[in-house]
Coordinates of C-alpha atoms in Angstrom, one line a residue:
X1 CA 0.0 0.0 0.0
X2 CA 1.5 3.7 -0.9
X3 CA 2.3 5.6 2.0
X4 CA 0.0 8.8 3.1
X5 CA 1.7 11.9 2.0
X6 CA 3.9 13.5 4.8
X7 CA 2.3 16.2 7.0
X8 CA 4.0 19.3 7.1
X9 CA 5.6 20.4 10.4
X10 CA 5.9 24.2 11.2
X11 CA 8.4 25.8 13.5
X12 CA 6.7 29.3 13.2
X13 CA 6.3 31.1 16.4
X14 CA 2.9 32.5 16.0
X15 CA 1.2 29.1 15.7
X16 CA 3.3 27.5 18.5
X17 CA 2.7 30.5 20.9
X18 CA -1.1 30.5 20.4
X19 CA -1.0 26.3 20.8
X20 CA 0.9 26.7 24.3
X21 CA -1.5 29.7 25.5
X22 CA -4.3 27.5 24.7
X23 CA -2.9 24.4 26.3
X24 CA -1.6 26.7 29.3
X25 CA -5.3 27.9 29.5
X26 CA -6.8 24.5 29.5
X27 CA -4.4 23.7 32.5
X28 CA -5.7 26.4 34.4
X29 CA -9.6 25.7 33.5
X30 CA -9.1 21.8 34.6
X31 CA -7.0 22.7 37.9
X32 CA -10.1 23.4 40.1
X33 CA -12.1 20.1 40.5
X34 CA -15.5 22.1 40.9
X35 CA -18.3 19.7 42.0
X36 CA -19.2 19.3 38.1
X37 CA -15.6 18.3 37.4
X38 CA -15.6 16.0 40.1
X39 CA -19.0 14.5 39.0
X40 CA -17.6 14.1 35.5
X41 CA -14.5 12.3 36.8
X42 CA -16.6 9.9 38.8
X43 CA -18.7 9.1 36.0
X44 CA -16.0 8.4 33.5
X45 CA -14.5 4.8 33.3
X46 CA -11.2 3.9 34.8
X47 CA -8.8 1.9 32.5
X48 CA -6.3 -0.3 34.9
X49 CA -3.1 -1.3 32.8
X50 CA -0.4 -3.5 34.9
X51 CA 2.8 -4.4 33.8
X52 CA 5.8 -6.0 35.7
X53 CA 7.0 -2.8 37.4
X54 CA 3.7 -0.6 37.1
X55 CA 0.1 -0.5 38.1
X56 CA -1.8 2.5 36.0
X57 CA -4.9 4.1 36.1
X58 CA -5.6 5.9 32.9
X59 CA -9.6 7.7 32.8
X60 CA -11.5 7.8 29.6
X61 CA -12.3 11.5 30.5
X62 CA -9.5 13.3 29.2
X63 CA -7.2 10.1 28.8
X64 CA -5.0 11.3 31.7
X65 CA -2.8 9.2 33.8
X66 CA -4.5 9.4 37.2
X67 CA -2.7 6.7 39.3
X68 CA 0.7 5.3 39.0
X69 CA 1.8 2.6 41.5
X70 CA 5.6 1.5 41.4
X71 CA 5.3 -2.3 42.1
X72 CA 8.9 -3.0 42.9
X73 CA 9.0 -0.4 45.6
X74 CA 6.9 -0.7 49.1
X75 CA 4.7 2.4 50.1
X76 CA 6.7 2.5 53.3
X77 CA 8.8 0.1 55.8
X78 CA 5.4 0.0 57.7
X79 CA 3.6 -1.0 54.5
X80 CA 6.0 -3.2 52.7
X81 CA 2.8 -5.3 51.0
X82 CA 1.8 -1.7 49.8
X83 CA 3.1 -0.5 46.6
X84 CA 4.6 3.1 46.6
X85 CA 2.1 5.4 44.7
X86 CA 3.5 8.0 42.9
X87 CA 0.5 9.8 40.8
X88 CA -2.4 9.9 42.6
X89 CA -5.8 12.1 42.2
X90 CA -7.2 11.2 45.5
X91 CA -6.2 11.9 49.2
X92 CA -3.7 14.7 50.2
X93 CA -1.4 14.3 47.2
X94 CA -2.5 15.5 43.6
X95 CA -0.1 14.2 40.9
X96 CA -1.2 13.6 37.6
X97 CA -0.1 13.8 33.9
X98 CA -2.4 14.9 31.3
X99 CA -1.9 15.2 27.3
X100 CA -4.2 16.3 24.5
X101 CA -4.0 17.9 20.9
X102 CA -4.7 21.7 20.7
X103 CA -5.3 23.7 17.4
X104 CA -4.1 27.4 17.0
X105 CA -7.1 27.9 14.7
X106 CA -10.4 28.9 16.2
X107 CA -13.2 26.4 16.0
X108 CA -11.2 23.6 14.3
X109 CA -11.8 19.9 16.5
X110 CA -8.8 18.8 18.7
X111 CA -9.2 16.4 21.7
X112 CA -7.5 18.2 24.5
X113 CA -7.5 16.5 28.1
X114 CA -11.2 17.5 28.8
X115 CA -13.0 15.3 26.0
X116 CA -14.2 11.9 26.6
X117 CA -12.5 8.9 24.8
X118 CA -13.3 5.7 23.7
X119 CA -11.8 2.4 24.3
X120 CA -12.5 -1.3 23.7
X121 CA -11.5 -2.7 27.2
X122 CA -11.2 -1.4 30.9
X123 CA -8.3 -4.0 32.0
X124 CA -5.1 -4.5 30.5
X125 CA -2.1 -6.9 31.4
X126 CA 1.4 -6.9 29.8
X127 CA 2.4 -10.4 28.7
X128 CA 4.3 -10.3 25.5
X129 CA 7.0 -8.0 24.6
X130 CA 4.7 -4.7 24.7
X131 CA 1.3 -3.4 25.6
X132 CA -0.7 -1.0 23.7
X133 CA -3.8 0.7 25.0
X134 CA -5.7 2.5 22.3
X135 CA -8.1 5.3 22.9
X136 CA -10.3 6.9 20.0
X137 CA -11.9 10.0 19.4
X138 CA -13.5 11.4 16.5
X139 CA -15.2 14.9 15.5
X140 CA -15.9 17.0 12.4
X141 CA -14.1 14.7 10.2
X142 CA -11.1 14.4 12.5
X143 CA -10.4 11.0 13.7
X144 CA -7.5 10.7 16.5
X145 CA -6.2 7.1 17.9
X146 CA -4.3 7.8 21.2
X147 CA -2.3 4.8 22.4
X148 CA -0.3 4.3 25.5
X149 CA 2.7 1.9 25.1
X150 CA 4.4 0.1 27.9
X151 CA 7.3 -2.3 27.9
X152 CA 8.4 -4.9 30.5
X153 CA 10.7 -3.8 32.9
X154 CA 10.2 -0.2 31.9
X155 CA 9.1 3.0 33.6
X156 CA 8.9 4.5 30.4
X157 CA 5.4 5.2 29.0
X158 CA 4.8 6.6 25.4
X159 CA 1.8 8.0 24.2
X160 CA 1.3 8.4 20.5
X161 CA -1.5 10.3 18.4
X162 CA -2.5 9.3 15.0
X163 CA -4.7 11.8 13.3
X164 CA -6.4 11.0 10.4
X165 CA -8.0 14.3 8.6
X166 CA -11.0 13.9 6.5
X167 CA -12.6 17.3 7.2
X168 CA -12.2 18.7 4.0
X169 CA -9.9 21.5 5.1
X170 CA -6.2 21.7 6.5
X171 CA -6.1 20.7 10.1
X172 CA -3.2 22.3 12.5
X173 CA -2.6 21.2 15.7
X174 CA 0.0 20.3 18.2
X175 CA 0.8 18.0 21.1
X176 CA 0.9 19.1 24.5
X177 CA 1.8 17.2 27.6
X178 CA 1.6 18.3 31.3
X179 CA 2.2 17.4 34.8
X180 CA -0.1 18.6 37.6
X181 CA 1.1 18.3 41.0
X182 CA 0.5 19.9 44.7
X183 CA 2.8 20.8 47.5
X184 CA 2.4 17.7 49.4
X185 CA 5.1 15.7 50.2
X186 CA 4.6 11.8 51.2
X187 CA 6.6 10.5 54.1
X188 CA 8.4 13.8 54.6
X189 CA 11.0 14.0 57.3
X190 CA 11.0 16.9 60.0
X191 CA 14.7 17.4 60.0
X192 CA 16.2 16.4 56.6
X193 CA 15.2 18.5 53.5
X194 CA 14.9 17.2 50.0
X195 CA 13.6 19.2 47.2
X196 CA 10.1 18.5 45.8
X197 CA 8.8 20.4 42.9
X198 CA 9.7 21.5 39.3
X199 CA 12.8 21.2 37.2
X200 CA 13.5 21.9 33.7
X201 CA 16.4 21.0 31.5
X202 CA 17.5 22.5 27.9
X203 CA 21.2 22.3 26.0
X204 CA 21.8 26.1 27.0
X205 CA 20.7 26.4 30.6
X206 CA 21.2 22.9 31.5
X207 CA 19.6 21.7 35.0
X208 CA 17.5 24.1 36.6
X209 CA 15.3 23.8 39.6
X210 CA 12.4 26.0 39.7
X211 CA 10.5 25.8 42.9
X212 CA 6.7 26.3 43.4
X213 CA 7.4 29.8 45.1
X214 CA 9.3 30.7 42.3
X215 CA 6.4 29.7 39.8
X216 CA 3.9 31.6 41.9
X217 CA 6.1 34.8 41.5
X218 CA 7.1 34.5 38.2
X219 CA 5.3 31.9 35.7
X220 CA 6.9 30.6 32.5
X221 CA 4.6 31.2 29.6
X222 CA 6.1 30.1 26.8
X223 CA 9.9 29.1 26.7
X224 CA 11.3 27.8 23.4
X225 CA 14.0 25.1 23.6
X226 CA 15.6 22.6 21.4
X227 CA 14.9 19.1 22.7
X228 CA 14.9 19.7 26.5
X229 CA 12.5 17.9 29.2
X230 CA 10.7 18.9 32.4
X231 CA 9.6 16.9 35.4
X232 CA 8.3 17.0 38.5
X233 CA 10.7 15.4 41.2
X234 CA 10.7 14.4 44.7
X235 CA 12.7 12.2 47.1
X236 CA 13.7 9.3 45.1
X237 CA 11.1 9.5 42.6
X238 CA 10.4 11.5 39.3
X239 CA 7.9 11.9 36.8
X240 CA 9.0 13.7 33.4
X241 CA 7.7 14.6 30.1
X242 CA 10.5 13.9 27.5
X243 CA 9.6 15.5 23.8
X244 CA 11.3 14.4 20.7
X245 CA 14.8 15.9 20.9
X246 CA 15.2 17.0 17.4
X247 CA 12.5 19.4 17.2
X248 CA 11.7 22.8 19.3
X249 CA 9.7 22.4 22.3
X250 CA 7.8 25.0 24.1
X251 CA 7.9 24.8 27.9
X252 CA 5.5 26.4 30.5
X253 CA 4.8 26.3 34.1
X254 CA 2.3 28.0 36.3
X255 CA 0.6 28.2 39.5
X256 CA -3.1 26.7 39.4
X257 CA -6.3 26.7 41.9
X258 CA -6.0 24.8 44.9
X259 CA -2.3 25.1 45.6
X260 CA -1.4 23.2 42.5
X261 CA 1.1 24.0 39.7
X262 CA 1.3 22.5 36.4
X263 CA 5.0 21.9 34.1
X264 CA 4.5 21.0 30.5
X265 CA 5.4 21.0 27.0
X266 CA 4.1 21.7 23.4
X267 CA 5.4 20.5 20.4
X268 CA 5.8 22.2 17.2
X269 CA 2.4 22.9 15.2
X270 CA 1.6 20.4 12.5
X271 CA -0.2 21.1 9.3
X272 CA -1.9 18.0 7.9
X273 CA -4.1 18.4 4.5
X274 CA -7.4 16.9 4.2
X275 CA -7.0 13.2 3.3
X276 CA -3.6 12.9 5.1
X277 CA -2.4 11.7 8.3
X278 CA 0.1 12.2 11.0
X279 CA 1.8 11.2 14.2
X280 CA 2.5 12.9 17.6
X281 CA 4.6 11.2 20.1
X282 CA 5.9 12.1 23.9
X283 CA 7.5 10.0 26.3
X284 CA 7.1 9.7 30.1
X285 CA 9.0 8.5 32.8
X286 CA 7.4 7.5 36.0
X287 CA 9.5 5.8 38.4
X288 CA 12.7 5.8 40.7
X289 CA 15.4 8.4 40.2
X290 CA 17.9 5.3 38.9
X291 CA 20.8 6.5 36.8
X292 CA 21.2 3.8 34.3
X293 CA 17.4 4.1 33.9
X294 CA 17.5 7.6 33.5
X295 CA 20.8 8.4 31.2
X296 CA 19.5 6.7 27.8
X297 CA 16.3 8.6 27.6
X298 CA 17.6 12.4 27.5
X299 CA 20.6 14.4 28.1
X300 CA 20.9 15.3 31.8
X301 CA 17.8 13.3 32.7
X302 CA 20.4 11.4 35.3
X303 CA 20.8 15.0 37.2
X304 CA 17.1 14.5 38.6
X305 CA 19.0 12.1 41.2
X306 CA 20.4 15.5 42.5
X307 CA 23.6 15.4 44.5
X308 CA 24.1 19.2 44.6
X309 CA 27.1 20.9 43.8
X310 CA 29.4 18.1 44.7
X311 CA 27.8 15.7 41.8
X312 CA 31.5 15.5 40.4
X313 CA 32.2 13.6 43.7
X314 CA 29.2 11.8 44.7
X315 CA 28.9 9.9 41.4
X316 CA 32.3 7.8 41.6
X317 CA 31.4 7.5 45.0
X318 CA 28.3 5.8 44.6
X319 CA 29.9 3.9 41.5
X320 CA 32.3 2.6 44.1
X321 CA 29.5 1.9 46.6
X322 CA 27.5 0.0 44.2
X323 CA 30.3 -2.2 43.0
X324 CA 30.8 -3.1 47.1
X325 CA 27.1 -3.8 47.1
X326 CA 27.5 -6.5 43.9
X327 CA 30.1 -8.1 46.0
X328 CA 28.6 -8.3 49.7
X329 CA 25.0 -8.1 48.7
X330 CA 24.2 -5.8 51.7
X331 CA 24.0 -2.0 51.6
X332 CA 24.8 -1.7 55.1
X333 CA 28.1 -3.5 54.9
X334 CA 28.7 -1.6 51.7
X335 CA 28.3 1.6 53.4
X336 CA 30.9 0.5 56.2
X337 CA 33.2 -0.9 53.6
X338 CA 33.2 2.2 51.7
X339 CA 33.8 4.4 54.8
X340 CA 36.7 2.4 55.5
X341 CA 38.3 2.6 52.1
X342 CA 37.8 6.6 52.4
X343 CA 39.6 6.4 55.9
X344 CA 42.4 4.8 54.4
X345 CA 42.8 6.9 51.3
X346 CA 42.8 9.6 53.5
X347 CA 45.2 8.3 56.2
X348 CA 48.2 10.4 55.5
X349 CA 46.2 13.8 55.8
X350 CA 44.6 12.6 59.0
X351 CA 48.1 11.8 60.4
X352 CA 49.2 15.1 59.8
X353 CA 46.0 16.6 61.4
X354 CA 46.5 14.3 64.5
X355 CA 50.0 14.8 64.7
X356 CA 49.5 18.4 65.0
X357 CA 46.8 18.1 67.5
X358 CA 49.4 16.0 69.4
X359 CA 51.7 18.9 69.6
X360 CA 49.3 21.5 70.8
X361 CA 48.4 19.0 73.5
X362 CA 52.2 19.0 74.6
X363 CA 52.4 22.5 74.3
X364 CA 49.5 23.1 76.8
X365 CA 51.8 24.0 79.9
X366 CA 53.6 26.6 78.1
X367 CA 50.5 28.4 77.0
X368 CA 49.1 28.0 80.7
X369 CA 52.5 29.7 81.7
X370 CA 52.2 32.5 78.8
X371 CA 48.4 33.3 80.0
X372 CA 49.7 33.8 83.3
X373 CA 52.6 36.1 82.4
X374 CA 50.8 38.3 79.7
X375 CA 47.2 37.2 79.7
X376 CA 46.6 41.1 81.0
X377 CA 47.9 42.4 77.6
X378 CA 46.0 40.8 74.8
X379 CA 48.4 42.3 72.0
X380 CA 51.6 41.4 73.8
X381 CA 50.0 37.8 74.5
X382 CA 49.3 37.5 70.8
X383 CA 53.2 38.4 69.7
X384 CA 54.7 35.9 72.4
X385 CA 52.2 33.3 71.2
X386 CA 53.2 33.5 67.7
X387 CA 56.9 33.4 68.9
X388 CA 56.4 30.3 70.7
X389 CA 54.9 28.7 67.6
X390 CA 58.0 29.6 65.6
X391 CA 60.2 28.4 68.5
X392 CA 58.2 25.1 68.7
X393 CA 57.7 24.6 64.8
X394 CA 53.9 24.5 65.6
X395 CA 51.4 25.1 62.8
X396 CA 48.2 26.3 64.5
X397 CA 46.0 25.5 61.3
X398 CA 48.1 22.2 60.9
X399 CA 45.0 20.1 62.5
X400 CA 42.5 22.0 60.6
X401 CA 43.5 22.0 57.1
X402 CA 44.0 18.5 56.2
X403 CA 40.2 17.9 57.7
X404 CA 38.9 20.5 55.6
X405 CA 40.4 18.6 52.4
X406 CA 38.3 15.6 53.4
X407 CA 35.0 17.6 54.1
X408 CA 33.9 17.5 50.6
X409 CA 34.1 13.9 50.1
X410 CA 32.2 13.2 53.4
X411 CA 29.8 15.6 52.5
X412 CA 29.1 14.3 49.2
X413 CA 28.8 10.6 50.8
X414 CA 26.2 12.1 53.3
X415 CA 24.4 13.4 49.8
X416 CA 24.8 9.7 47.9
X417 CA 23.1 8.0 50.9
X418 CA 20.4 10.4 51.6
X419 CA 19.4 10.9 47.4
X420 CA 19.9 7.1 46.5
X421 CA 16.4 5.0 46.1
X422 CA 18.8 2.0 46.1
X423 CA 19.1 2.2 49.6
X424 CA 15.5 3.0 50.4
X425 CA 14.2 0.2 52.4
X426 CA 17.3 -1.7 52.2
X427 CA 17.9 -3.9 55.5
X428 CA 21.5 -4.2 57.3
X429 CA 21.5 -6.5 60.5
X430 CA 19.2 -7.5 63.4
X431 CA 16.7 -4.7 63.9
X432 CA 18.1 -2.2 61.1
X433 CA 15.5 -3.5 58.4
X434 CA 15.5 -0.3 56.7
X435 CA 18.7 2.0 56.0
X436 CA 16.7 5.2 54.8
X437 CA 14.4 5.2 58.1
X438 CA 15.5 6.4 61.6
X439 CA 16.9 3.5 63.9
X440 CA 13.6 2.4 65.8
X441 CA 15.4 1.8 69.1
X442 CA 17.9 4.7 68.8
X443 CA 21.0 2.6 69.4
X444 CA 23.1 3.8 66.5
X445 CA 22.3 7.7 67.5
X446 CA 23.6 6.9 71.0
X447 CA 26.8 5.1 69.8
X448 CA 27.0 8.0 67.8
X449 CA 26.9 10.6 70.5
X450 CA 29.4 8.3 72.5
X451 CA 31.9 8.1 69.7
X452 CA 31.8 12.0 69.5
X453 CA 32.1 12.8 73.1
X454 CA 35.3 10.5 72.9
X455 CA 36.6 12.2 69.9
X456 CA 36.0 15.4 71.8
X457 CA 38.1 14.0 74.9
X458 CA 41.3 13.0 72.4
X459 CA 41.4 16.6 70.7
X460 CA 43.1 19.3 72.3
X461 CA 41.2 22.3 73.7
X462 CA 44.3 24.3 74.3
X463 CA 43.2 27.4 72.1
X464 CA 39.5 27.5 73.5
X465 CA 38.6 29.9 75.9
X466 CA 36.3 28.3 78.7
X467 CA 32.8 29.0 76.9
X468 CA 34.3 27.7 73.6
X469 CA 34.8 24.4 75.7
X470 CA 31.4 24.4 77.4
X471 CA 29.9 24.6 73.7
X472 CA 31.9 21.7 72.7
X473 CA 31.0 19.5 75.8
X474 CA 27.4 20.1 74.4
X475 CA 28.2 19.2 71.0
X476 CA 27.7 15.2 71.2
X477 CA 24.2 15.8 73.1
X478 CA 22.9 18.4 70.3
X479 CA 24.0 15.9 67.5
X480 CA 22.6 12.7 69.2
X481 CA 19.3 14.5 69.5
X482 CA 19.3 15.4 65.5
X483 CA 20.3 12.0 64.6
X484 CA 17.5 10.2 66.3
X485 CA 15.5 11.2 63.5
X486 CA 18.1 10.6 60.7
X487 CA 18.0 7.6 58.4
X488 CA 20.1 4.9 59.8
X489 CA 22.2 4.2 56.8
X490 CA 23.6 8.1 57.3
X491 CA 23.9 7.3 61.2
X492 CA 25.7 4.1 60.2
X493 CA 28.2 6.1 58.0
X494 CA 28.8 8.5 60.8
X495 CA 29.2 6.1 63.6
X496 CA 31.9 4.2 61.4
X497 CA 33.5 7.0 60.5
X498 CA 33.7 8.3 64.1
X499 CA 35.0 5.0 65.4
X500 CA 37.7 4.9 62.7
X501 CA 38.7 8.5 63.4
X502 CA 39.3 7.3 67.2
X503 CA 40.9 4.6 66.2
X504 CA 43.4 6.2 63.9
X505 CA 44.1 9.1 66.4
X506 CA 44.5 6.7 69.5
X507 CA 47.4 4.8 67.3
X508 CA 49.0 7.8 65.8
X509 CA 49.2 9.7 69.4
X510 CA 50.9 6.3 71.0
X511 CA 53.1 6.1 67.8
X512 CA 54.2 10.1 68.3
X513 CA 54.7 9.2 72.3
X514 CA 56.9 6.2 71.5
X515 CA 58.9 8.3 69.1
X516 CA 59.7 10.9 72.0

């Protein structure tokens, strides 16, 4: 059979801007679930789609993705038999994906996310290589078939629109997709903040967070980008819209009613002559922030696993952590082994630091003598102190600088443990059955506090006044209280690091004493 003539895709700004304005307006109109809208949603049919990793609910009213459950991830450590819900239109969380066609030509029929679609079945299950879920709509000689395509083991959902124009005139339209979300953060920690909200990516500006308050203050009305993508991210998970990367797409983001927000994209306007047909496609990612799943989909999508400014350190650290896990099969032991390896890598720097601290400790009697002799004259005391440093060959910053050099690595490891979904609900030993949750019996935080107190006792307080010394004595108590609610994986890392530091400092101090 001969192929139908190709439809014309236009990159003209005017139709595209009109299309994005229409799509954005539709988002605004559909945001508030008025009693009429709620009744319409309730009367529409839900279409259930199950794969090996996703349990999806589609709605025949709009063809929206209204619910998405991740079958490989438990809702919480308390509800391990219940899958995690990422998208939902009920309860405190409102988080859905919508799509449709919009036309810049007034009066032309186009199926937006507000029309009713027809589908042959209401239950679908993936059994083969892929699963196609079709919806149909027809009006004024324009026939549209919308299909959602699912693949085994994949969190990618493809939406394809096939438009057949028999209207007797040229039809113009553009595909848009949008994510609606409110501010609700499931299982939010009171002490540990993680970003929840919109992100955008384009080749020029790269990865950008635009939080809800920024959208309130300055909505994004029509931003033209070659390729790009947008997403709503939260701790461990994300929903993303990935349009074709070889075309100019227009992005928008705006506040809606009822404390909801929408981010979305409109692809270029396509002209379809009478008797011709054309297709449109967007991809969605609905799942965990796992780098190897995200990297192949679009440039920069893996950045949604957000390690912050220390990404360049955090990524190789996670690679090593994952390699250790592949050998030992337990994330708790992998954290311990990685912490040991890091301490070994910085052994020489730590030795320099502890040697400097040991010298300061030996220096204490002479310092006390200086205070007695010149304590009333601060300027003279400082001069004599500097002279004594030179005579004794002591660098007062010698104990701090090696520690400062190591800090970025330890902070990066902190972010790795906090943001890696692989560690979510991962068990260690005994009562620690979820490294992403606080220790239920507070054993690890108490050990951490005790180890911090021992460390403090080993460090010299020669340069501190009485007030500073009292503050330092309170630090183990303050940190213990904070760490009671920290994820046990983070506390485990801190405990191991403290114990290794104590052992290393004790060994080096004894070695210095033997050297005389």
